[in-house]
Amino acid sequence: MSSVTISLYGMSDSSSIILDAKQLSKSFGGLKAVDNAQIQVKQGSITGLIGPNGAGKTTLFNLLSNFIRPDQGKVIFDGEPIQHLSPHKIALQGCIRTFQVARVLSRLTVLENMLLATQKQTGENVLQLCFRRGQVKQEERDNKQKALSILESVGLIEKRHDYAGALSGGQRKLLEMARTLMTRPKLILLDEPAAGVNPTLIGQICEHIITWNQEGISFLIIEHNMDVVMSLCDHVWVLAEGTNLADGTPTEIQQNSTVLEAYLGD
Ligand SMILES: Nc1ncnc2c1ncn2[C@@H]1O[C@H](COP(=O)(O)OP(=O)(O)OP(=O)(O)O)[C@@H](O)[C@H]1O
Ligand SMILES: [Mg+2]
């Protein structure tokens, strides 16, 4: 492979960076899945993360969200280091991720899946449950209202009483995305939102991402579908063999010979 090209994206104005990860590494046995990688996401952006199969993209997501502990590296989210926090705490801070294969609870209904995502409920504390029954009931009503309104906006309202396991693969991805909205996210990490999804639903998912982004949510999106990457992303990072290969605008990345070479070698 020829020379590595890393731009100074975002370096001039660090206050506008919502996620800043540096020198991240993770080995599995002798395999360096992520090798001294960095990534930054600008506040308010839709940022892409691409790379050939096995490049380390999902592992990088696992490191960013602490589902896997890095061998080394630093992750700053919204101005605070987060690598010592549990995935649940990171989600509470507003950085929430989805999975390459959607993780919904198949034997719960669509609505129940949405409600499970709610956080800091008074009812989770037994003492508060006894003394503040009215507040608990009100929270439950508010959460249900919010869940129904999100399901309505993504077109899953008719399915609210269906088991999540009865949804199509694409609808399950949509439900997983919709569920992230229950927790007031600042940044959503999406692992291949378009994979295995029919073209009509891909179009709808892209429209939802644009709408949520306009409402102030930043996105980091792993995606192999280049039409999706090119149409959604402001900036794209390329990973190959666990290391940064390039980053730039979608057009710059499309024309980058090093990137093309990495894909052709796939
Ligand atoms: N838990 C694990 N144990 C051992 N090896 C792993 C583990 N997770 C990932 N790997 C390996 O690390 C490398 C990077 O995998 P990763 O899933 O991060 O790639 P990816 O870029 O997401 O690929 P894809 O585009 O196919 O989803 C691969 O060689 C993979 O087999
Ligand atoms: Mg992956």
mmCIF file of C-alpha atoms and ligand atoms in Angstrom:
data_model
loop_
_atom_site.group_PDB
_atom_site.id
_atom_site.type_symbol
_atom_site.label_atom_id
_atom_site.label_comp_id
_atom_site.label_asym_id
_atom_site.label_seq_id
_atom_site.Cartn_x
_atom_site.Cartn_y
_atom_site.Cartn_z
ATOM 1 C CA MET A 1 0.000 0.000 0.000
ATOM 2 C CA SER A 2 1.220 3.530 -0.719
ATOM 3 C CA SER A 3 1.500 6.440 1.706
ATOM 4 C CA VAL A 4 -1.021 7.057 4.473
ATOM 5 C CA THR A 5 -2.945 10.317 4.162
ATOM 6 C CA ILE A 6 -4.444 11.702 7.348
ATOM 7 C CA SER A 7 -5.866 15.201 7.206
ATOM 8 C CA LEU A 8 -5.948 17.592 10.118
ATOM 9 C CA TYR A 9 -9.753 17.396 10.139
ATOM 10 C CA GLY A 10 -11.186 19.258 13.066
ATOM 11 C CA MET A 11 -7.793 19.918 14.642
ATOM 12 C CA SER A 12 -8.166 23.675 14.289
ATOM 13 C CA ASP A 13 -11.325 23.840 16.438
ATOM 14 C CA SER A 14 -11.272 21.131 19.098
ATOM 15 C CA SER A 15 -14.358 22.581 20.862
ATOM 16 C CA SER A 16 -16.525 21.385 17.973
ATOM 17 C CA ILE A 17 -15.354 17.763 18.259
ATOM 18 C CA ILE A 18 -17.927 15.583 20.057
ATOM 19 C CA LEU A 19 -15.868 12.373 19.850
ATOM 20 C CA ASP A 20 -12.105 12.284 19.806
ATOM 21 C CA ALA A 21 -10.320 8.947 19.961
ATOM 22 C CA LYS A 22 -6.563 8.562 19.710
ATOM 23 C CA GLN A 23 -3.962 5.776 19.625
ATOM 24 C CA LEU A 24 -6.553 3.033 20.027
ATOM 25 C CA SER A 25 -5.246 -0.504 19.755
ATOM 26 C CA LYS A 26 -6.714 -3.949 20.302
ATOM 27 C CA SER A 27 -5.174 -7.320 19.533
ATOM 28 C CA PHE A 28 -6.898 -10.685 19.536
ATOM 29 C CA GLY A 29 -4.088 -13.186 20.066
ATOM 30 C CA GLY A 30 -1.536 -12.293 17.410
ATOM 31 C CA LEU A 31 -4.006 -10.313 15.287
ATOM 32 C CA LYS A 32 -3.921 -6.517 15.572
ATOM 33 C CA ALA A 33 -7.608 -5.823 14.865
ATOM 34 C CA VAL A 34 -7.172 -2.096 15.651
ATOM 35 C CA ASP A 35 -3.674 -0.713 15.511
ATOM 36 C CA ASN A 36 -2.981 2.788 16.831
ATOM 37 C CA ALA A 37 -6.132 4.171 15.184
ATOM 38 C CA GLN A 38 -7.670 7.598 15.615
ATOM 39 C CA ILE A 39 -11.049 9.051 14.740
ATOM 40 C CA GLN A 40 -12.826 12.326 15.326
ATOM 41 C CA VAL A 41 -16.478 13.229 14.926
ATOM 42 C CA LYS A 42 -17.440 16.853 14.562
ATOM 43 C CA GLN A 43 -20.398 18.071 16.605
ATOM 44 C CA GLY A 44 -23.492 18.072 14.382
ATOM 45 C CA SER A 45 -21.892 15.998 11.621
ATOM 46 C CA ILE A 46 -22.766 12.731 9.957
ATOM 47 C CA THR A 47 -19.359 11.065 9.821
ATOM 48 C CA GLY A 48 -18.659 7.837 7.940
ATOM 49 C CA LEU A 49 -16.301 4.985 8.809
ATOM 50 C CA ILE A 50 -15.514 2.699 5.908
ATOM 51 C CA GLY A 51 -12.990 0.009 5.042
ATOM 52 C CA PRO A 52 -12.772 -3.482 3.595
ATOM 53 C CA ASN A 53 -14.195 -6.504 5.468
ATOM 54 C CA GLY A 54 -12.148 -7.249 8.567
ATOM 55 C CA ALA A 55 -10.606 -3.743 8.616
ATOM 56 C CA GLY A 56 -11.442 -3.347 12.319
ATOM 57 C CA LYS A 57 -14.451 -1.012 12.050
ATOM 58 C CA THR A 58 -16.743 -2.926 14.423
ATOM 59 C CA THR A 59 -13.852 -3.505 16.823
ATOM 60 C CA LEU A 60 -13.228 0.258 16.800
ATOM 61 C CA PHE A 61 -16.927 0.824 17.695
ATOM 62 C CA ASN A 62 -16.524 -1.745 20.501
ATOM 63 C CA LEU A 63 -13.530 0.207 21.806
ATOM 64 C CA LEU A 64 -15.279 3.592 21.530
ATOM 65 C CA SER A 65 -18.279 2.315 23.494
ATOM 66 C CA ASN A 66 -16.128 0.169 25.835
ATOM 67 C CA PHE A 67 -17.848 -3.098 24.935
ATOM 68 C CA ILE A 68 -14.233 -4.243 24.579
ATOM 69 C CA ARG A 69 -11.427 -2.677 26.615
ATOM 70 C CA PRO A 70 -8.633 -1.285 24.449
ATOM 71 C CA ASP A 71 -5.008 -2.384 24.930
ATOM 72 C CA GLN A 72 -4.193 1.320 24.717
ATOM 73 C CA GLY A 73 -5.786 4.591 23.676
ATOM 74 C CA LYS A 74 -7.860 7.547 24.774
ATOM 75 C CA VAL A 75 -11.502 8.356 24.040
ATOM 76 C CA ILE A 76 -12.933 11.803 24.777
ATOM 77 C CA PHE A 77 -16.695 12.230 24.400
ATOM 78 C CA ASP A 78 -18.271 15.655 24.776
ATOM 79 C CA GLY A 79 -15.114 16.970 26.446
ATOM 80 C CA GLU A 80 -14.784 14.141 29.017
ATOM 81 C CA PRO A 81 -12.653 10.978 28.999
ATOM 82 C CA ILE A 82 -14.958 7.949 28.839
ATOM 83 C CA GLN A 83 -12.711 4.927 28.476
ATOM 84 C CA HIS A 84 -13.028 4.109 32.208
ATOM 85 C CA LEU A 85 -16.866 4.074 32.028
ATOM 86 C CA SER A 86 -19.114 1.062 31.422
ATOM 87 C CA PRO A 87 -21.052 0.893 28.115
ATOM 88 C CA HIS A 88 -24.224 1.683 30.086
ATOM 89 C CA LYS A 89 -22.696 4.825 31.627
ATOM 90 C CA ILE A 90 -21.355 5.905 28.233
ATOM 91 C CA ALA A 91 -24.888 5.544 26.845
ATOM 92 C CA LEU A 92 -26.229 7.644 29.754
ATOM 93 C CA GLN A 93 -23.691 10.351 28.821
ATOM 94 C CA GLY A 94 -25.333 10.455 25.380
ATOM 95 C CA CYS A 95 -23.091 8.230 23.244
ATOM 96 C CA ILE A 96 -25.147 5.248 22.145
ATOM 97 C CA ARG A 97 -24.465 2.562 19.561
ATOM 98 C CA THR A 98 -26.284 -0.013 17.487
ATOM 99 C CA PHE A 99 -24.942 -3.401 16.396
ATOM 100 C CA GLN A 100 -24.032 -4.891 13.018
ATOM 101 C CA VAL A 101 -26.695 -7.547 13.678
ATOM 102 C CA ALA A 102 -29.530 -5.651 15.387
ATOM 103 C CA ARG A 103 -29.897 -6.584 19.052
ATOM 104 C CA VAL A 104 -33.590 -6.382 19.787
ATOM 105 C CA LEU A 105 -35.399 -8.593 22.270
ATOM 106 C CA SER A 106 -37.366 -10.892 19.971
ATOM 107 C CA ARG A 107 -39.810 -12.131 22.623
ATOM 108 C CA LEU A 108 -40.816 -8.642 23.700
ATOM 109 C CA THR A 109 -43.121 -6.446 21.672
ATOM 110 C CA VAL A 110 -41.876 -3.517 19.633
ATOM 111 C CA LEU A 111 -43.284 -1.104 22.241
ATOM 112 C CA GLU A 112 -41.722 -3.060 25.131
ATOM 113 C CA ASN A 113 -38.345 -2.896 23.371
ATOM 114 C CA MET A 114 -38.708 0.884 23.181
ATOM 115 C CA LEU A 115 -39.699 1.196 26.854
ATOM 116 C CA LEU A 116 -36.778 -0.965 28.036
ATOM 117 C CA ALA A 117 -34.407 1.689 26.741
ATOM 118 C CA THR A 118 -35.657 4.380 29.107
ATOM 119 C CA GLN A 119 -33.242 5.454 31.783
ATOM 120 C CA LYS A 120 -33.201 6.934 35.262
ATOM 121 C CA GLN A 121 -36.769 5.854 35.929
ATOM 122 C CA THR A 122 -37.979 6.613 39.418
ATOM 123 C CA GLY A 123 -39.668 3.196 39.463
ATOM 124 C CA GLU A 124 -36.300 1.422 39.320
ATOM 125 C CA ASN A 125 -35.702 2.491 42.941
ATOM 126 C CA VAL A 126 -37.917 0.475 45.298
ATOM 127 C CA LEU A 127 -38.082 3.164 48.018
ATOM 128 C CA GLN A 128 -39.001 5.843 45.544
ATOM 129 C CA LEU A 129 -41.544 3.464 44.061
ATOM 130 C CA CYS A 130 -43.317 3.312 47.463
ATOM 131 C CA PHE A 131 -43.243 7.020 48.252
ATOM 132 C CA ARG A 132 -43.602 8.544 44.800
ATOM 133 C CA ARG A 133 -46.149 6.329 43.109
ATOM 134 C CA GLY A 134 -47.728 9.280 41.308
ATOM 135 C CA GLN A 135 -44.435 10.407 39.824
ATOM 136 C CA VAL A 136 -43.653 6.859 38.686
ATOM 137 C CA LYS A 137 -47.013 6.584 36.941
ATOM 138 C CA GLN A 138 -46.476 9.945 35.245
ATOM 139 C CA GLU A 139 -42.984 8.878 34.063
ATOM 140 C CA GLU A 140 -44.424 5.666 32.652
ATOM 141 C CA ARG A 141 -47.106 7.612 30.797
ATOM 142 C CA ASP A 142 -44.512 10.085 29.434
ATOM 143 C CA ASN A 143 -42.182 7.289 28.309
ATOM 144 C CA LYS A 144 -45.023 5.437 26.599
ATOM 145 C CA GLN A 145 -46.128 8.631 24.859
ATOM 146 C CA LYS A 146 -42.562 9.299 23.719
ATOM 147 C CA ALA A 147 -42.135 5.700 22.497
ATOM 148 C CA LEU A 148 -45.388 5.831 20.537
ATOM 149 C CA SER A 149 -44.478 9.154 19.000
ATOM 150 C CA ILE A 150 -41.042 7.844 17.882
ATOM 151 C CA LEU A 151 -42.641 4.644 16.506
ATOM 152 C CA GLU A 152 -45.144 6.797 14.613
ATOM 153 C CA SER A 153 -42.337 8.903 13.119
ATOM 154 C CA VAL A 154 -40.410 5.839 11.865
ATOM 155 C CA GLY A 155 -43.490 4.050 10.527
ATOM 156 C CA LEU A 156 -43.507 1.213 13.078
ATOM 157 C CA ILE A 157 -46.606 2.310 14.994
ATOM 158 C CA GLU A 158 -48.793 -0.406 13.442
ATOM 159 C CA LYS A 159 -46.300 -3.000 14.694
ATOM 160 C CA ARG A 160 -46.191 -1.770 18.296
ATOM 161 C CA HIS A 161 -47.894 -4.875 19.729
ATOM 162 C CA ASP A 162 -46.041 -7.347 17.462
ATOM 163 C CA TYR A 163 -43.104 -9.344 18.800
ATOM 164 C CA ALA A 164 -39.834 -7.739 17.699
ATOM 165 C CA GLY A 165 -38.807 -11.208 16.471
ATOM 166 C CA ALA A 166 -41.581 -11.027 13.861
ATOM 167 C CA LEU A 167 -40.101 -7.917 12.228
ATOM 168 C CA SER A 168 -38.029 -8.083 9.036
ATOM 169 C CA GLY A 169 -34.249 -7.622 9.378
ATOM 170 C CA GLY A 170 -34.559 -4.035 8.132
ATOM 171 C CA GLN A 171 -37.397 -3.224 10.525
ATOM 172 C CA ARG A 172 -35.339 -4.637 13.394
ATOM 173 C CA LYS A 173 -32.497 -2.288 12.452
ATOM 174 C CA LEU A 174 -34.992 0.575 12.361
ATOM 175 C CA LEU A 175 -36.363 -0.421 15.789
ATOM 176 C CA GLU A 176 -32.840 -0.531 17.222
ATOM 177 C CA MET A 177 -32.222 2.971 15.858
ATOM 178 C CA ALA A 178 -35.580 4.250 17.100
ATOM 179 C CA ARG A 179 -34.797 2.852 20.551
ATOM 180 C CA THR A 180 -31.627 4.962 20.803
ATOM 181 C CA LEU A 181 -33.841 8.062 20.642
ATOM 182 C CA MET A 182 -35.524 7.130 23.940
ATOM 183 C CA THR A 183 -32.297 8.046 25.774
ATOM 184 C CA ARG A 184 -31.719 11.580 24.444
ATOM 185 C CA PRO A 185 -28.500 10.769 22.557
ATOM 186 C CA LYS A 186 -25.937 13.374 21.502
ATOM 187 C CA LEU A 187 -24.035 10.947 19.280
ATOM 188 C CA ILE A 188 -25.321 7.728 17.715
ATOM 189 C CA LEU A 189 -22.877 5.121 16.405
ATOM 190 C CA LEU A 190 -24.574 3.022 13.707
ATOM 191 C CA ASP A 191 -22.924 -0.232 12.582
ATOM 192 C CA GLU A 192 -24.072 -0.894 8.997
ATOM 193 C CA PRO A 193 -27.627 0.506 9.151
ATOM 194 C CA ALA A 194 -28.254 -0.418 5.492
ATOM 195 C CA ALA A 195 -26.864 -3.978 5.486
ATOM 196 C CA GLY A 196 -29.505 -6.545 4.517
ATOM 197 C CA VAL A 197 -32.175 -3.846 4.253
ATOM 198 C CA ASN A 198 -34.391 -3.482 1.179
ATOM 199 C CA PRO A 199 -33.802 -0.359 -0.961
ATOM 200 C CA THR A 200 -37.095 1.334 0.020
ATOM 201 C CA LEU A 201 -36.360 0.956 3.714
ATOM 202 C CA ILE A 202 -32.737 2.095 3.158
ATOM 203 C CA GLY A 203 -34.151 5.330 1.690
ATOM 204 C CA GLN A 204 -36.423 5.779 4.710
ATOM 205 C CA ILE A 205 -33.598 5.061 7.163
ATOM 206 C CA CYS A 206 -31.434 7.691 5.434
ATOM 207 C CA GLU A 207 -34.260 10.241 5.670
ATOM 208 C CA HIS A 208 -34.668 9.529 9.404
ATOM 209 C CA ILE A 209 -30.924 9.936 9.968
ATOM 210 C CA ILE A 210 -31.009 13.311 8.170
ATOM 211 C CA THR A 211 -34.030 14.446 10.228
ATOM 212 C CA TRP A 212 -32.459 13.384 13.552
ATOM 213 C CA ASN A 213 -29.207 15.047 12.522
ATOM 214 C CA GLN A 214 -31.086 18.281 11.776
ATOM 215 C CA GLU A 215 -32.538 18.015 15.281
ATOM 216 C CA GLY A 216 -28.965 18.160 16.649
ATOM 217 C CA ILE A 217 -27.810 14.522 16.928
ATOM 218 C CA SER A 218 -24.348 13.720 15.560
ATOM 219 C CA PHE A 219 -23.712 10.380 13.837
ATOM 220 C CA LEU A 220 -20.796 8.045 13.227
ATOM 221 C CA ILE A 221 -21.834 5.458 10.656
ATOM 222 C CA ILE A 222 -20.068 2.288 9.520
ATOM 223 C CA GLU A 223 -21.399 1.394 6.100
ATOM 224 C CA HIS A 224 -20.387 -0.627 3.029
ATOM 225 C CA ASN A 225 -23.151 0.855 0.854
ATOM 226 C CA MET A 226 -21.225 3.678 -0.835
ATOM 227 C CA ASP A 227 -24.401 5.396 -2.102
ATOM 228 C CA VAL A 228 -25.500 5.753 1.531
ATOM 229 C CA VAL A 229 -22.058 6.988 2.628
ATOM 230 C CA MET A 230 -21.798 9.470 -0.236
ATOM 231 C CA SER A 231 -25.301 10.855 0.225
ATOM 232 C CA LEU A 232 -25.260 11.118 4.041
ATOM 233 C CA CYS A 233 -21.743 11.853 5.237
ATOM 234 C CA ASP A 234 -19.986 15.190 5.666
ATOM 235 C CA HIS A 235 -16.681 13.476 6.353
ATOM 236 C CA VAL A 236 -15.379 9.934 5.957
ATOM 237 C CA TRP A 237 -12.644 7.980 7.760
ATOM 238 C CA VAL A 238 -11.089 4.946 6.108
ATOM 239 C CA LEU A 239 -9.678 2.041 8.086
ATOM 240 C CA ALA A 240 -7.680 -0.856 6.596
ATOM 241 C CA GLU A 241 -5.974 -3.649 8.486
ATOM 242 C CA GLY A 242 -6.751 -1.861 11.750
ATOM 243 C CA THR A 243 -5.028 1.407 10.861
ATOM 244 C CA ASN A 244 -6.103 4.776 9.473
ATOM 245 C CA LEU A 245 -5.719 4.903 5.733
ATOM 246 C CA ALA A 246 -7.253 8.284 4.944
ATOM 247 C CA ASP A 247 -9.969 10.744 5.875
ATOM 248 C CA GLY A 248 -11.677 13.488 3.933
ATOM 249 C CA THR A 249 -14.884 14.536 2.227
ATOM 250 C CA PRO A 250 -16.792 11.750 0.455
ATOM 251 C CA THR A 251 -15.601 13.085 -2.917
ATOM 252 C CA GLU A 252 -11.964 13.194 -1.780
ATOM 253 C CA ILE A 253 -12.229 9.631 -0.481
ATOM 254 C CA GLN A 254 -13.862 8.418 -3.696
ATOM 255 C CA GLN A 255 -10.919 9.782 -5.670
ATOM 256 C CA ASN A 256 -8.179 8.624 -3.265
ATOM 257 C CA SER A 257 -5.987 6.050 -5.007
ATOM 258 C CA THR A 258 -4.762 4.557 -1.699
ATOM 259 C CA VAL A 259 -8.360 3.873 -0.694
ATOM 260 C CA LEU A 260 -9.218 2.354 -4.079
ATOM 261 C CA GLU A 261 -6.149 0.134 -3.813
ATOM 262 C CA ALA A 262 -7.209 -1.110 -0.348
ATOM 263 C CA TYR A 263 -10.665 -2.032 -1.648
ATOM 264 C CA LEU A 264 -9.347 -3.708 -4.783
ATOM 265 C CA GLY A 265 -7.046 -5.833 -2.618
ATOM 266 C CA ASP A 266 -10.060 -6.970 -0.554
HETATM 267 N N1 LIG B 1 -13.736 -11.114 19.499
HETATM 268 C C1 LIG B 1 -12.822 -11.380 18.559
HETATM 269 N N2 LIG B 1 -11.920 -12.362 18.706
HETATM 270 C C2 LIG B 1 -10.985 -12.633 17.758
HETATM 271 N N3 LIG B 1 -10.878 -11.950 16.611
HETATM 272 C C3 LIG B 1 -11.755 -10.944 16.392
HETATM 273 C C4 LIG B 1 -12.769 -10.605 17.347
HETATM 274 N N4 LIG B 1 -13.505 -9.564 16.862
HETATM 275 C C5 LIG B 1 -12.974 -9.270 15.677
HETATM 276 N N5 LIG B 1 -11.934 -10.092 15.384
HETATM 277 C C6 LIG B 1 -11.097 -10.036 14.180
HETATM 278 O O1 LIG B 1 -10.612 -8.702 14.079
HETATM 279 C C7 LIG B 1 -10.601 -8.275 12.719
HETATM 280 C C8 LIG B 1 -11.458 -7.036 12.574
HETATM 281 O O2 LIG B 1 -12.825 -7.427 12.729
HETATM 282 P P1 LIG B 1 -14.011 -6.387 12.695
HETATM 283 O O3 LIG B 1 -15.254 -7.147 12.965
HETATM 284 O O4 LIG B 1 -13.697 -5.256 13.577
HETATM 285 O O5 LIG B 1 -13.951 -5.904 11.168
HETATM 286 P P2 LIG B 1 -14.981 -4.990 10.352
HETATM 287 O O6 LIG B 1 -14.183 -3.910 9.714
HETATM 288 O O7 LIG B 1 -16.116 -4.598 11.203
HETATM 289 O O8 LIG B 1 -15.442 -6.012 9.224
HETATM 290 P P3 LIG B 1 -16.880 -6.128 8.463
HETATM 291 O O9 LIG B 1 -16.915 -5.025 7.454
HETATM 292 O O10 LIG B 1 -16.797 -7.478 7.809
HETATM 293 O O11 LIG B 1 -17.958 -6.053 9.486
HETATM 294 C C9 LIG B 1 -11.085 -9.467 11.877
HETATM 295 O O12 LIG B 1 -9.959 -10.164 11.421
HETATM 296 C C10 LIG B 1 -11.867 -10.290 12.892
HETATM 297 O O13 LIG B 1 -11.877 -11.650 12.537
HETATM 298 MG MG MG B 2 -18.144 -4.953 11.171
#
